[in-house]
């Protein structure tokens, strides 16, 4: 018990700050991924001449391992685009890159999943295409894609531990640093693994509960 | 700058180091094969546990699947590489180390086995009860029913899903470079340190993985569509 207290409790600040960085980078990444994914999805669906580009982007994001993307963004993008200049930005950019590909497909299947008749009925009652999108298609599409959107957030949280590799001070990074300071891997790494499992499990249970409630209420 | 791009696309730097890089890629496939076997074996065991009539065993299977599905692979990889050898060292009072390859296979295998458990279970539970009852009432034993009635149908049901899991497993094998298993990414980072030209090397690595995984998933898609078209799934 003394050992646990010395290592874990006395370093609780480190763990907490690491958790905050993990939360921060995951939230930024999913927000950016949603925005980029939406744009890509609209290009893929409604912009014929650029369709192939959107498809290439989606396939690249989905078919490249996240770790490879992280290294690529971190080492190649600064040379290529002059951005990102910080590890933190490279971290969320890579996480967002991966997710935006998946989300573009999620958005597409959500929009395409709304029955054609709905759109035709809305247009024939005199709603403009924009109003049809806003009041008829979007509400149903959002309802349909909310569960996969939230699951993508879970994937982001799970992969976010990789940003420790490029020295973003998230939970994993701090755990590895504490391990090298104290050399007590058993306590520190097991506790960290436990934290990750508990967070991801709690999130996935919450998502399941919320999706079930959405479904039973509206569908 | 432009020269770097040309090098990334034409792969002249890659050609120079082709031996090491090919060996790295082979390591990726080697880790993938070994951990796939482990994942399927553990997944099958846990799936049988989840279908057991005893609640305690069922609970163990669920716990196992949830534990490994919810652990990030990198965290599991680091944990397996550092913690169990130390615990064994303390218990057995002799120094024990896991080789990076061993830790990599165990960690990736366990992480994937959580997903396989669910895939197998869904496949087996999708077989209508009536089939089992019909088989049993014609006099087949429990084992024979499983072997000749449940398994052939379940395998067809879960094959597309399982193939997708294999692809994600292959994608995770890039992580093993972080504990110094000499896979493609590891070799690329070593060469980068020597050449100080990350741009063509990391772009080239990304392109290689992209092409391999794109081909694999195209194959999987074609295969599962054909499978569905003949009405087997």
Short mmCIF file of C-alpha atoms in Angstrom, two decimals, chain B residues 37-198:
data_model
loop_
_atom_site.label_atom_id
_atom_site.label_comp_id
_atom_site.label_asym_id
_atom_site.label_seq_id
_atom_site.Cartn_x
_atom_site.Cartn_y
_atom_site.Cartn_z
CA UNK B 37 -3.39 -17.59 -35.22
CA UNK B 38 -3.24 -16.59 -31.56
CA UNK B 39 -6.21 -14.26 -31.98
CA UNK B 40 -8.36 -16.94 -33.58
CA UNK B 41 -7.47 -19.55 -30.98
CA UNK B 42 -8.12 -17.25 -28.03
CA UNK B 43 -11.21 -15.82 -29.71
CA UNK B 44 -12.65 -19.29 -30.20
CA UNK B 45 -11.95 -20.23 -26.58
CA UNK B 46 -13.52 -17.04 -25.25
CA UNK B 47 -16.48 -17.45 -27.61
CA UNK B 48 -17.11 -20.98 -26.34
CA UNK B 49 -16.88 -19.61 -22.80
CA UNK B 50 -19.44 -16.95 -23.67
CA UNK B 51 -21.84 -19.61 -24.95
CA UNK B 52 -21.34 -21.88 -21.95
CA UNK B 53 -24.41 -22.91 -19.96
CA UNK B 54 -22.64 -21.96 -16.71
CA UNK B 55 -23.09 -18.33 -15.80
CA UNK B 56 -19.66 -17.98 -14.16
CA UNK B 57 -17.84 -19.19 -17.27
CA UNK B 58 -20.03 -17.04 -19.49
CA UNK B 59 -19.15 -14.08 -17.35
CA UNK B 60 -15.42 -14.84 -17.69
CA UNK B 61 -15.75 -14.92 -21.47
CA UNK B 62 -17.56 -11.59 -21.52
CA UNK B 63 -15.00 -10.05 -19.21
CA UNK B 64 -12.16 -11.29 -21.43
CA UNK B 65 -13.71 -9.92 -24.60
CA UNK B 66 -14.57 -6.55 -23.08
CA UNK B 67 -11.13 -6.21 -21.50
CA UNK B 68 -9.21 -6.67 -24.72
CA UNK B 69 -11.65 -4.81 -26.94
CA UNK B 70 -11.39 -1.73 -24.76
CA UNK B 71 -7.62 -1.58 -24.32
CA UNK B 72 -5.71 0.54 -26.84
CA UNK B 73 -3.27 -1.68 -28.72
CA UNK B 74 -0.26 0.47 -27.99
CA UNK B 75 -0.98 0.46 -24.24
CA UNK B 76 -1.38 -3.32 -24.32
CA UNK B 77 1.83 -3.69 -26.31
CA UNK B 78 3.87 -1.68 -23.82
CA UNK B 79 2.21 -3.41 -20.88
CA UNK B 80 2.90 -6.92 -22.21
CA UNK B 81 6.47 -6.01 -23.04
CA UNK B 82 7.37 -4.63 -19.62
CA UNK B 83 5.03 -5.86 -16.88
CA UNK B 84 4.63 -9.68 -17.18
CA UNK B 85 8.41 -10.32 -17.52
CA UNK B 86 8.99 -8.34 -14.32
CA UNK B 87 6.25 -10.16 -12.45
CA UNK B 88 7.66 -13.51 -13.62
CA UNK B 89 11.13 -12.40 -12.60
CA UNK B 90 9.87 -11.56 -9.11
CA UNK B 91 7.98 -14.83 -8.83
CA UNK B 92 10.58 -17.21 -10.26
CA UNK B 93 13.62 -15.33 -8.98
CA UNK B 94 15.35 -15.65 -12.34
CA UNK B 95 15.71 -12.86 -14.85
CA UNK B 96 13.10 -13.15 -17.59
CA UNK B 97 12.80 -10.99 -20.69
CA UNK B 98 10.30 -11.18 -23.51
CA UNK B 99 11.78 -10.72 -26.95
CA UNK B 100 10.13 -7.82 -28.81
CA UNK B 101 8.70 -10.24 -31.38
CA UNK B 102 7.11 -12.38 -28.67
CA UNK B 103 5.56 -9.39 -26.90
CA UNK B 104 4.31 -8.03 -30.21
CA UNK B 105 2.60 -11.28 -31.20
CA UNK B 106 1.04 -11.77 -27.76
CA UNK B 107 -0.21 -8.18 -27.46
CA UNK B 108 -1.63 -7.90 -30.96
CA UNK B 109 -3.08 -11.41 -30.76
CA UNK B 110 -4.84 -10.70 -27.48
CA UNK B 111 -6.12 -7.32 -28.67
CA UNK B 112 -7.60 -8.86 -31.81
CA UNK B 113 -8.98 -11.90 -29.99
CA UNK B 114 -11.48 -9.67 -28.19
CA UNK B 115 -13.01 -8.73 -31.53
CA UNK B 116 -12.87 -12.30 -32.84
CA UNK B 117 -14.80 -13.48 -29.78
CA UNK B 118 -17.70 -11.25 -30.74
CA UNK B 119 -17.52 -12.18 -34.44
CA UNK B 120 -17.53 -15.90 -33.67
CA UNK B 121 -20.34 -15.55 -31.17
CA UNK B 122 -22.50 -13.56 -33.57
CA UNK B 123 -21.86 -16.17 -36.27
CA UNK B 124 -22.78 -19.11 -34.08
CA UNK B 125 -25.81 -17.43 -32.55
CA UNK B 126 -27.17 -16.52 -35.97
CA UNK B 127 -27.92 -20.19 -36.66
CA UNK B 128 -31.64 -20.75 -36.00
CA UNK B 129 -32.36 -22.96 -32.99
CA UNK B 130 -34.57 -25.11 -35.20
CA UNK B 131 -31.52 -26.40 -37.10
CA UNK B 132 -29.90 -27.56 -33.89
CA UNK B 133 -33.10 -29.17 -32.67
CA UNK B 134 -33.68 -30.87 -36.02
CA UNK B 135 -30.11 -32.22 -36.05
CA UNK B 136 -30.38 -33.45 -32.48
CA UNK B 137 -33.71 -35.13 -33.12
CA UNK B 138 -32.29 -37.04 -36.11
CA UNK B 139 -29.84 -38.55 -33.61
CA UNK B 140 -26.67 -36.50 -34.15
CA UNK B 141 -24.66 -36.00 -30.98
CA UNK B 142 -23.90 -32.51 -29.64
CA UNK B 143 -20.37 -32.57 -31.07
CA UNK B 144 -21.51 -33.84 -34.46
CA UNK B 145 -24.26 -31.21 -34.59
CA UNK B 146 -21.68 -28.55 -33.92
CA UNK B 147 -19.27 -29.96 -36.51
CA UNK B 148 -21.72 -30.61 -39.35
CA UNK B 149 -24.67 -28.30 -38.80
CA UNK B 150 -23.63 -25.21 -36.85
CA UNK B 151 -20.03 -24.74 -37.96
CA UNK B 152 -20.44 -24.82 -41.77
CA UNK B 153 -23.22 -22.24 -41.64
CA UNK B 154 -21.61 -20.09 -38.96
CA UNK B 155 -18.26 -19.91 -40.77
CA UNK B 156 -19.99 -18.57 -43.88
CA UNK B 157 -21.87 -15.99 -41.84
CA UNK B 158 -18.81 -14.68 -40.05
CA UNK B 159 -16.27 -14.85 -42.85
CA UNK B 160 -16.71 -11.31 -44.26
CA UNK B 161 -16.53 -9.79 -40.78
CA UNK B 162 -13.54 -11.93 -39.82
CA UNK B 163 -11.68 -10.92 -42.99
CA UNK B 164 -12.17 -7.27 -42.08
CA UNK B 165 -10.74 -7.96 -38.64
CA UNK B 166 -7.69 -9.50 -40.28
CA UNK B 167 -7.20 -6.26 -42.18
CA UNK B 168 -7.36 -4.19 -39.00
CA UNK B 169 -4.93 -6.62 -37.41
CA UNK B 170 -2.54 -6.10 -40.29
CA UNK B 171 -2.88 -2.36 -39.85
CA UNK B 172 -1.98 -2.68 -36.16
CA UNK B 173 1.20 -4.60 -36.96
CA UNK B 174 2.80 -1.23 -37.80
CA UNK B 175 2.78 -0.52 -34.06
CA UNK B 176 5.32 -3.22 -33.28
CA UNK B 177 8.12 -0.94 -34.47
CA UNK B 178 7.58 0.96 -31.22
CA UNK B 179 9.04 -1.91 -29.20
CA UNK B 180 11.85 -2.35 -31.72
CA UNK B 181 10.53 -5.23 -33.79
CA UNK B 182 12.31 -4.62 -37.11
CA UNK B 183 9.23 -4.12 -39.29
CA UNK B 184 8.90 -1.72 -42.22
CA UNK B 185 8.18 1.35 -40.11
CA UNK B 186 11.13 0.55 -37.86
CA UNK B 187 13.49 0.28 -40.82
CA UNK B 188 12.10 3.50 -42.26
CA UNK B 189 12.79 5.38 -39.04
CA UNK B 190 16.30 3.89 -38.87
CA UNK B 191 17.07 4.93 -42.45
CA UNK B 192 15.60 8.36 -41.73
CA UNK B 193 18.07 8.82 -38.91
CA UNK B 194 20.89 7.90 -41.24
CA UNK B 195 19.79 9.89 -44.28
CA UNK B 196 18.00 12.78 -42.54
CA UNK B 197 15.37 12.85 -45.27
CA UNK B 198 12.06 11.95 -43.67
#
